[in-house]
Amino acid sequence: LTTLGEGLRDAEIAPLEIEDLILRPTVDVDRGRLARFIAGKRVVVTGGGGSIGSEICARAVAFGASHVLILESSEPALHHILESPTVQGGETRVDGVIADVRDRERLMRVFQEFRPDVVFHAAALKHVPYLEQNWSEGVKTNVFGSVNVADAAVACGASVLVNISTDKAIDPVSVLGATKRFAEMYVQALDAEMRAAGGSTRMIAVRFGNVLGSVGSVVPKFKAQIARGGPITVTHPDMVRYFMTVREAADLVLTSASHADEEGRGVPAGAADERPAVYVLKMGQPVRINDHAVRMIRHAGFEPGEDVEILVT
């Protein structure tokens, strides 16, 4: 008897267009605006080898940054992004540095030497179950690491810092959400302090939902489970999440930065402070995870419940 898993072992699962899973048109951005904002700028991306960070690096290069510095604590991740054709071959100079956002002294030194105009802080620990089990590590990276990055950006006179956050920071019930909300609160407070003191650095946080195709997300997980013959595991039949693509996330983060920079320069000192410090990106309607599973099984050429089971855990 040949099981589906054995039969699939050497089979090729049909390529999946991530956009097919969103069930809405992808968000278009003002590319001219982004080019005007990024062109000629010196950009630091912390966690630049991660899912979001690497796409931000690629977009910064595409929009004409003069110099991009990728800051990573993972040597393999840094090597992978530096070798990627998405950051090679253009006019932008791209360099990498191994550093951990937890190391305040090292971070301060790197920022002072590079003198960035724009900082995208994407370094984080993000997996909900891991952070529930290792909460102290989440605090070290997501809270104190973010404090270090924000302070370093102010100390070196950066124009804009963008702290990548999550919709889980809204009324947080998880360690991930709580640590990300702490980071948001610090950035908000520092931004208000800069405003009162006439400082030049804008500090904002940007929240978005789950990123399709990112490391550890449902798409690669479900694809691997289908390739093994199932079952696909879903935590609850009614579980929903907001989704966006990596490209959408990166472009909208850059758009938020351009708005924040414009507001920082456009509001006269002493005027009523109505500028936002936390941006929330529009992600359409939430999608049921179970529906994702059904679509992915059918896209692979199988029937849910017959060829591949969906197991509610």
mmCIF file of C-alpha atoms in Angstrom:
data_model
loop_
_atom_site.group_PDB
_atom_site.id
_atom_site.type_symbol
_atom_site.label_atom_id
_atom_site.label_comp_id
_atom_site.label_asym_id
_atom_site.label_seq_id
_atom_site.Cartn_x
_atom_site.Cartn_y
_atom_site.Cartn_z
ATOM 1 C CA LEU A 1 0.000 0.000 0.000
ATOM 2 C CA THR A 2 1.408 3.373 -1.038
ATOM 3 C CA THR A 3 0.332 6.257 1.161
ATOM 4 C CA LEU A 4 -0.165 9.754 -0.172
ATOM 5 C CA GLY A 5 2.901 10.901 1.723
ATOM 6 C CA GLU A 6 5.104 8.281 0.050
ATOM 7 C CA GLY A 7 3.638 9.070 -3.334
ATOM 8 C CA LEU A 8 4.284 12.776 -2.841
ATOM 9 C CA ARG A 9 7.835 12.397 -1.634
ATOM 10 C CA ASP A 10 9.317 13.000 -5.078
ATOM 11 C CA ALA A 11 6.367 14.977 -6.417
ATOM 12 C CA GLU A 12 6.497 18.686 -7.045
ATOM 13 C CA ILE A 13 3.790 20.719 -5.311
ATOM 14 C CA ALA A 14 2.419 23.245 -7.804
ATOM 15 C CA PRO A 15 3.986 26.687 -7.365
ATOM 16 C CA LEU A 16 1.736 28.953 -5.337
ATOM 17 C CA GLU A 17 1.321 32.643 -5.994
ATOM 18 C CA ILE A 18 1.127 34.259 -2.567
ATOM 19 C CA GLU A 19 -1.281 36.876 -3.929
ATOM 20 C CA ASP A 20 -3.790 34.062 -4.627
ATOM 21 C CA LEU A 21 -4.285 33.618 -0.877
ATOM 22 C CA ILE A 22 -5.075 37.232 0.020
ATOM 23 C CA LEU A 23 -8.513 37.348 -1.655
ATOM 24 C CA ARG A 24 -8.169 41.072 -2.324
ATOM 25 C CA PRO A 25 -6.193 43.249 -4.746
ATOM 26 C CA THR A 26 -2.635 43.877 -3.598
ATOM 27 C CA VAL A 27 -2.041 47.383 -2.251
ATOM 28 C CA ASP A 28 -0.457 49.828 -4.685
ATOM 29 C CA VAL A 29 1.897 52.461 -3.325
ATOM 30 C CA ASP A 30 3.139 55.790 -4.648
ATOM 31 C CA ARG A 31 6.482 54.629 -5.976
ATOM 32 C CA GLY A 32 7.462 58.138 -7.001
ATOM 33 C CA ARG A 33 6.993 59.274 -3.410
ATOM 34 C CA LEU A 34 9.160 56.413 -2.113
ATOM 35 C CA ALA A 35 11.892 57.133 -4.640
ATOM 36 C CA ARG A 36 11.923 60.804 -3.652
ATOM 37 C CA PHE A 37 12.119 59.846 0.016
ATOM 38 C CA ILE A 38 14.779 57.119 -0.187
ATOM 39 C CA ALA A 39 16.972 58.378 -3.053
ATOM 40 C CA GLY A 40 20.427 59.355 -1.837
ATOM 41 C CA LYS A 41 19.718 58.401 1.790
ATOM 42 C CA ARG A 42 21.917 56.362 4.117
ATOM 43 C CA VAL A 43 19.756 53.526 5.474
ATOM 44 C CA VAL A 44 20.222 51.054 8.328
ATOM 45 C CA VAL A 45 18.035 47.944 8.495
ATOM 46 C CA THR A 46 18.272 45.960 11.736
ATOM 47 C CA GLY A 47 17.324 42.321 11.264
ATOM 48 C CA GLY A 48 18.019 42.938 7.580
ATOM 49 C CA GLY A 49 18.375 39.227 6.838
ATOM 50 C CA GLY A 50 14.851 38.374 8.036
ATOM 51 C CA SER A 51 11.651 38.088 6.013
ATOM 52 C CA ILE A 52 10.629 41.754 6.334
ATOM 53 C CA GLY A 53 14.118 43.171 6.790
ATOM 54 C CA SER A 54 15.502 41.629 3.594
ATOM 55 C CA GLU A 55 12.593 42.986 1.542
ATOM 56 C CA ILE A 56 13.097 46.459 3.055
ATOM 57 C CA CYS A 57 16.771 46.242 2.035
ATOM 58 C CA ALA A 58 15.752 45.275 -1.509
ATOM 59 C CA ARG A 59 13.243 48.128 -1.732
ATOM 60 C CA ALA A 60 15.757 50.657 -0.367
ATOM 61 C CA VAL A 61 18.164 49.594 -3.127
ATOM 62 C CA ALA A 62 15.402 49.688 -5.759
ATOM 63 C CA PHE A 63 14.418 53.226 -4.733
ATOM 64 C CA GLY A 64 17.969 54.557 -4.924
ATOM 65 C CA ALA A 65 19.429 54.716 -1.401
ATOM 66 C CA SER A 66 23.065 55.803 -1.528
ATOM 67 C CA HIS A 67 24.246 53.312 1.120
ATOM 68 C CA VAL A 68 22.438 50.495 2.941
ATOM 69 C CA LEU A 69 23.884 48.935 6.079
ATOM 70 C CA ILE A 70 22.377 45.557 6.998
ATOM 71 C CA LEU A 71 22.681 44.824 10.708
ATOM 72 C CA GLU A 72 22.227 41.162 11.672
ATOM 73 C CA SER A 73 22.955 38.909 14.636
ATOM 74 C CA SER A 74 22.717 35.830 12.396
ATOM 75 C CA GLU A 75 25.767 35.209 10.227
ATOM 76 C CA PRO A 76 23.903 32.864 7.796
ATOM 77 C CA ALA A 77 21.066 35.389 7.390
ATOM 78 C CA LEU A 78 23.541 38.216 6.757
ATOM 79 C CA HIS A 79 25.448 36.145 4.203
ATOM 80 C CA HIS A 80 22.222 35.196 2.417
ATOM 81 C CA ILE A 81 20.968 38.752 1.980
ATOM 82 C CA LEU A 82 24.373 40.159 1.009
ATOM 83 C CA GLU A 83 24.643 37.512 -1.738
ATOM 84 C CA SER A 84 21.079 38.102 -2.939
ATOM 85 C CA PRO A 85 20.684 39.585 -6.437
ATOM 86 C CA THR A 86 17.973 41.885 -4.995
ATOM 87 C CA VAL A 87 20.654 44.009 -3.309
ATOM 88 C CA GLN A 88 23.465 43.491 -5.808
ATOM 89 C CA GLY A 89 24.255 45.157 -9.087
ATOM 90 C CA GLY A 90 22.659 48.551 -8.506
ATOM 91 C CA GLU A 91 24.278 51.872 -7.729
ATOM 92 C CA THR A 92 23.554 51.541 -4.005
ATOM 93 C CA ARG A 93 26.474 50.527 -1.836
ATOM 94 C CA VAL A 94 25.402 47.645 0.412
ATOM 95 C CA ASP A 95 27.372 46.544 3.468
ATOM 96 C CA GLY A 96 26.675 44.199 6.349
ATOM 97 C CA VAL A 97 27.646 44.117 9.993
ATOM 98 C CA ILE A 98 27.234 41.416 12.620
ATOM 99 C CA ALA A 99 25.731 42.984 15.721
ATOM 100 C CA ASP A 100 23.013 42.211 18.241
ATOM 101 C CA VAL A 101 20.463 44.903 19.123
ATOM 102 C CA ARG A 102 20.841 43.770 22.747
ATOM 103 C CA ASP A 103 24.458 45.018 22.722
ATOM 104 C CA ARG A 104 23.951 48.721 23.398
ATOM 105 C CA GLU A 105 27.617 49.755 23.208
ATOM 106 C CA ARG A 106 28.186 47.955 19.927
ATOM 107 C CA LEU A 107 24.999 49.407 18.452
ATOM 108 C CA MET A 108 25.917 52.960 19.447
ATOM 109 C CA ARG A 109 29.340 52.586 17.861
ATOM 110 C CA VAL A 110 27.970 51.169 14.592
ATOM 111 C CA PHE A 111 25.368 53.925 14.265
ATOM 112 C CA GLN A 112 27.861 56.685 15.075
ATOM 113 C CA GLU A 113 30.259 55.388 12.426
ATOM 114 C CA PHE A 114 27.605 54.941 9.723
ATOM 115 C CA ARG A 115 25.479 58.035 10.499
ATOM 116 C CA PRO A 116 22.192 56.828 8.953
ATOM 117 C CA ASP A 117 19.468 59.138 7.701
ATOM 118 C CA VAL A 118 16.766 56.464 8.046
ATOM 119 C CA VAL A 119 16.610 53.459 10.401
ATOM 120 C CA PHE A 120 14.245 50.540 9.865
ATOM 121 C CA HIS A 121 14.147 48.423 13.015
ATOM 122 C CA ALA A 122 13.015 44.957 11.916
ATOM 123 C CA ALA A 123 15.123 42.876 14.338
ATOM 124 C CA ALA A 124 12.840 40.942 16.672
ATOM 125 C CA LEU A 125 11.844 37.623 18.128
ATOM 126 C CA LYS A 126 8.375 37.029 16.713
ATOM 127 C CA HIS A 127 7.086 33.467 17.096
ATOM 128 C CA VAL A 128 4.258 33.400 19.629
ATOM 129 C CA PRO A 129 4.832 29.893 21.130
ATOM 130 C CA TYR A 130 8.615 30.349 21.418
ATOM 131 C CA LEU A 131 8.171 33.655 23.226
ATOM 132 C CA GLU A 132 5.602 32.166 25.605
ATOM 133 C CA GLN A 133 8.228 29.581 26.600
ATOM 134 C CA ASN A 134 11.228 31.949 26.495
ATOM 135 C CA TRP A 135 9.658 35.219 27.608
ATOM 136 C CA SER A 136 12.841 36.688 29.103
ATOM 137 C CA GLU A 137 14.570 36.456 25.704
ATOM 138 C CA GLY A 138 11.626 38.279 24.142
ATOM 139 C CA VAL A 139 12.029 41.085 26.667
ATOM 140 C CA LYS A 140 15.772 41.354 25.996
ATOM 141 C CA THR A 141 15.362 41.612 22.218
ATOM 142 C CA ASN A 142 11.963 43.197 21.634
ATOM 143 C CA VAL A 143 11.981 45.663 24.527
ATOM 144 C CA PHE A 144 15.569 46.484 25.456
ATOM 145 C CA GLY A 145 16.845 45.891 21.920
ATOM 146 C CA SER A 146 14.287 48.377 20.608
ATOM 147 C CA VAL A 147 15.264 50.888 23.309
ATOM 148 C CA ASN A 148 18.888 50.559 22.208
ATOM 149 C CA VAL A 149 18.058 51.061 18.513
ATOM 150 C CA ALA A 150 15.860 54.094 19.243
ATOM 151 C CA ASP A 151 18.479 55.700 21.479
ATOM 152 C CA ALA A 152 21.225 55.026 18.923
ATOM 153 C CA ALA A 153 19.124 56.606 16.148
ATOM 154 C CA VAL A 154 18.631 59.753 18.248
ATOM 155 C CA ALA A 155 22.282 59.884 19.295
ATOM 156 C CA CYS A 156 23.523 59.795 15.699
ATOM 157 C CA GLY A 157 20.968 62.336 14.462
ATOM 158 C CA ALA A 158 18.938 60.077 12.161
ATOM 159 C CA SER A 159 15.984 61.743 10.464
ATOM 160 C CA VAL A 160 13.488 58.885 10.914
ATOM 161 C CA LEU A 161 13.310 55.662 12.902
ATOM 162 C CA VAL A 162 10.615 53.127 11.971
ATOM 163 C CA ASN A 163 9.942 50.450 14.569
ATOM 164 C CA ILE A 164 8.302 47.413 12.936
ATOM 165 C CA SER A 165 5.452 46.314 15.183
ATOM 166 C CA THR A 166 2.463 43.990 15.019
ATOM 167 C CA ASP A 167 -1.308 44.028 15.296
ATOM 168 C CA LYS A 168 -0.789 41.716 18.290
ATOM 169 C CA ALA A 169 0.338 44.807 20.253
ATOM 170 C CA ILE A 170 -3.317 45.902 20.376
ATOM 171 C CA ASP A 171 -4.696 44.839 23.798
ATOM 172 C CA PRO A 172 -1.881 42.279 23.981
ATOM 173 C CA VAL A 173 -2.570 38.805 25.344
ATOM 174 C CA SER A 174 0.788 37.245 24.387
ATOM 175 C CA VAL A 175 4.426 37.905 25.260
ATOM 176 C CA LEU A 176 4.982 38.915 21.629
ATOM 177 C CA GLY A 177 2.195 41.490 21.783
ATOM 178 C CA ALA A 178 3.243 42.811 25.196
ATOM 179 C CA THR A 179 6.922 43.213 24.290
ATOM 180 C CA LYS A 180 6.051 44.888 20.997
ATOM 181 C CA ARG A 181 3.666 47.263 22.791
ATOM 182 C CA PHE A 182 6.427 48.149 25.255
ATOM 183 C CA ALA A 183 8.643 49.047 22.308
ATOM 184 C CA GLU A 184 5.860 51.148 20.773
ATOM 185 C CA MET A 185 5.353 53.026 24.044
ATOM 186 C CA TYR A 186 9.053 53.830 24.264
ATOM 187 C CA VAL A 187 9.152 55.068 20.680
ATOM 188 C CA GLN A 188 5.998 57.162 21.260
ATOM 189 C CA ALA A 189 7.470 58.707 24.407
ATOM 190 C CA LEU A 190 10.794 59.419 22.716
ATOM 191 C CA ASP A 191 9.043 60.972 19.727
ATOM 192 C CA ALA A 192 7.071 63.277 22.043
ATOM 193 C CA GLU A 193 10.286 64.157 23.865
ATOM 194 C CA MET A 194 12.005 64.986 20.561
ATOM 195 C CA ARG A 195 9.056 67.154 19.581
ATOM 196 C CA ALA A 196 9.094 69.100 22.863
ATOM 197 C CA ALA A 197 12.847 69.613 22.712
ATOM 198 C CA GLY A 198 12.874 70.602 19.041
ATOM 199 C CA GLY A 199 14.792 67.456 18.099
ATOM 200 C CA SER A 200 15.151 66.421 14.482
ATOM 201 C CA THR A 201 14.466 62.681 14.771
ATOM 202 C CA ARG A 202 10.974 61.340 14.033
ATOM 203 C CA MET A 203 10.166 58.079 15.798
ATOM 204 C CA ILE A 204 7.253 55.956 14.626
ATOM 205 C CA ALA A 205 5.976 52.412 14.915
ATOM 206 C CA VAL A 206 4.177 50.555 12.134
ATOM 207 C CA ARG A 207 1.762 47.707 12.880
ATOM 208 C CA PHE A 208 0.720 45.043 10.414
ATOM 209 C CA GLY A 209 -0.599 41.504 10.494
ATOM 210 C CA ASN A 210 0.759 38.159 9.376
ATOM 211 C CA VAL A 211 3.057 38.236 6.356
ATOM 212 C CA LEU A 212 2.346 35.504 3.820
ATOM 213 C CA GLY A 213 5.390 33.387 2.999
ATOM 214 C CA SER A 214 7.543 34.742 5.835
ATOM 215 C CA VAL A 215 9.658 32.343 7.871
ATOM 216 C CA GLY A 216 7.438 30.220 10.120
ATOM 217 C CA SER A 217 4.175 31.430 8.568
ATOM 218 C CA VAL A 218 1.289 29.207 7.510
ATOM 219 C CA VAL A 219 2.162 28.993 3.805
ATOM 220 C CA PRO A 220 5.540 27.185 4.095
ATOM 221 C CA LYS A 221 4.210 25.143 7.026
ATOM 222 C CA PHE A 222 1.055 24.010 5.214
ATOM 223 C CA LYS A 223 3.045 23.342 2.034
ATOM 224 C CA ALA A 224 5.410 21.033 3.950
ATOM 225 C CA GLN A 225 2.461 19.280 5.615
ATOM 226 C CA ILE A 226 0.773 18.704 2.236
ATOM 227 C CA ALA A 227 4.032 17.341 0.810
ATOM 228 C CA ARG A 228 4.141 14.807 3.673
ATOM 229 C CA GLY A 229 0.588 13.740 2.883
ATOM 230 C CA GLY A 230 -0.998 15.636 5.742
ATOM 231 C CA PRO A 231 -2.568 16.312 8.040
ATOM 232 C CA ILE A 232 -2.609 20.088 7.919
ATOM 233 C CA THR A 233 -2.855 21.358 11.498
ATOM 234 C CA VAL A 234 -5.165 24.271 12.338
ATOM 235 C CA THR A 235 -5.482 25.460 15.936
ATOM 236 C CA HIS A 236 -9.186 26.339 15.756
ATOM 237 C CA PRO A 237 -11.779 26.190 12.950
ATOM 238 C CA ASP A 238 -12.751 29.843 13.452
ATOM 239 C CA MET A 239 -9.220 31.250 13.840
ATOM 240 C CA VAL A 240 -8.711 34.327 11.642
ATOM 241 C CA ARG A 241 -5.714 36.491 10.819
ATOM 242 C CA TYR A 242 -4.984 39.613 8.780
ATOM 243 C CA PHE A 243 -2.580 38.898 5.936
ATOM 244 C CA MET A 244 -0.375 40.837 3.578
ATOM 245 C CA THR A 245 2.513 40.026 1.250
ATOM 246 C CA VAL A 246 6.155 40.742 2.074
ATOM 247 C CA ARG A 247 6.283 43.307 -0.743
ATOM 248 C CA GLU A 248 3.175 45.089 0.557
ATOM 249 C CA ALA A 249 4.577 45.156 4.088
ATOM 250 C CA ALA A 250 7.917 46.621 3.004
ATOM 251 C CA ASP A 251 6.444 49.240 0.675
ATOM 252 C CA LEU A 252 3.906 50.365 3.276
ATOM 253 C CA VAL A 253 6.616 50.613 5.947
ATOM 254 C CA LEU A 254 8.608 52.861 3.579
ATOM 255 C CA THR A 255 5.459 54.895 2.874
ATOM 256 C CA SER A 256 4.886 55.398 6.615
ATOM 257 C CA ALA A 257 8.481 56.560 6.987
ATOM 258 C CA SER A 258 8.052 59.093 4.191
ATOM 259 C CA HIS A 259 4.898 60.511 5.830
ATOM 260 C CA ALA A 260 6.591 60.672 9.233
ATOM 261 C CA ASP A 261 9.609 62.470 7.776
ATOM 262 C CA GLU A 262 7.370 64.966 6.004
ATOM 263 C CA GLU A 263 5.344 65.621 9.161
ATOM 264 C CA GLY A 264 8.505 66.023 11.219
ATOM 265 C CA ARG A 265 9.734 68.766 8.905
ATOM 266 C CA GLY A 266 6.341 70.313 8.157
ATOM 267 C CA VAL A 267 4.897 70.970 11.620
ATOM 268 C CA PRO A 268 6.263 74.188 13.166
ATOM 269 C CA ALA A 269 7.640 74.028 16.692
ATOM 270 C CA GLY A 270 5.038 74.880 19.319
ATOM 271 C CA ALA A 271 2.074 73.926 17.103
ATOM 272 C CA ALA A 272 -0.524 71.471 18.394
ATOM 273 C CA ASP A 273 1.042 68.032 18.192
ATOM 274 C CA GLU A 274 -1.345 65.843 16.243
ATOM 275 C CA ARG A 275 1.218 63.834 14.349
ATOM 276 C CA PRO A 276 0.840 60.069 14.782
ATOM 277 C CA ALA A 277 3.528 57.941 16.402
ATOM 278 C CA VAL A 278 1.889 54.602 15.599
ATOM 279 C CA TYR A 279 0.747 53.774 12.077
ATOM 280 C CA VAL A 280 -1.683 50.909 11.408
ATOM 281 C CA LEU A 281 -1.669 49.503 7.908
ATOM 282 C CA LYS A 282 -4.923 48.594 6.142
ATOM 283 C CA MET A 283 -5.025 44.855 5.492
ATOM 284 C CA GLY A 284 -8.575 44.302 4.226
ATOM 285 C CA GLN A 285 -10.736 41.665 5.881
ATOM 286 C CA PRO A 286 -9.317 38.955 8.148
ATOM 287 C CA VAL A 287 -8.989 35.506 6.570
ATOM 288 C CA ARG A 288 -9.906 32.182 8.211
ATOM 289 C CA ILE A 289 -6.824 29.978 8.562
ATOM 290 C CA ASN A 290 -8.981 26.946 7.800
ATOM 291 C CA ASP A 291 -9.915 28.506 4.447
ATOM 292 C CA HIS A 292 -6.208 28.984 3.698
ATOM 293 C CA ALA A 293 -5.664 25.283 4.329
ATOM 294 C CA VAL A 294 -8.522 24.258 2.022
ATOM 295 C CA ARG A 295 -7.278 26.491 -0.818
ATOM 296 C CA MET A 296 -3.703 25.254 -0.508
ATOM 297 C CA ILE A 297 -4.765 21.584 -0.551
ATOM 298 C CA ARG A 298 -6.894 22.127 -3.658
ATOM 299 C CA HIS A 299 -4.144 24.175 -5.317
ATOM 300 C CA ALA A 300 -1.855 21.155 -4.869
ATOM 301 C CA GLY A 301 -4.394 19.010 -6.733
ATOM 302 C CA PHE A 302 -5.957 17.191 -3.797
ATOM 303 C CA GLU A 303 -9.277 17.162 -2.000
ATOM 304 C CA PRO A 304 -9.514 18.330 1.631
ATOM 305 C CA GLY A 305 -10.774 15.642 3.970
ATOM 306 C CA GLU A 306 -10.211 12.899 1.410
ATOM 307 C CA ASP A 307 -6.597 13.107 0.206
ATOM 308 C CA VAL A 308 -5.294 15.463 2.887
ATOM 309 C CA GLU A 309 -6.939 15.810 6.293
ATOM 310 C CA ILE A 310 -7.288 19.097 8.192
ATOM 311 C CA LEU A 311 -6.671 18.404 11.885
ATOM 312 C CA VAL A 312 -8.000 20.895 14.431
ATOM 313 C CA THR A 313 -5.504 20.925 17.298
#
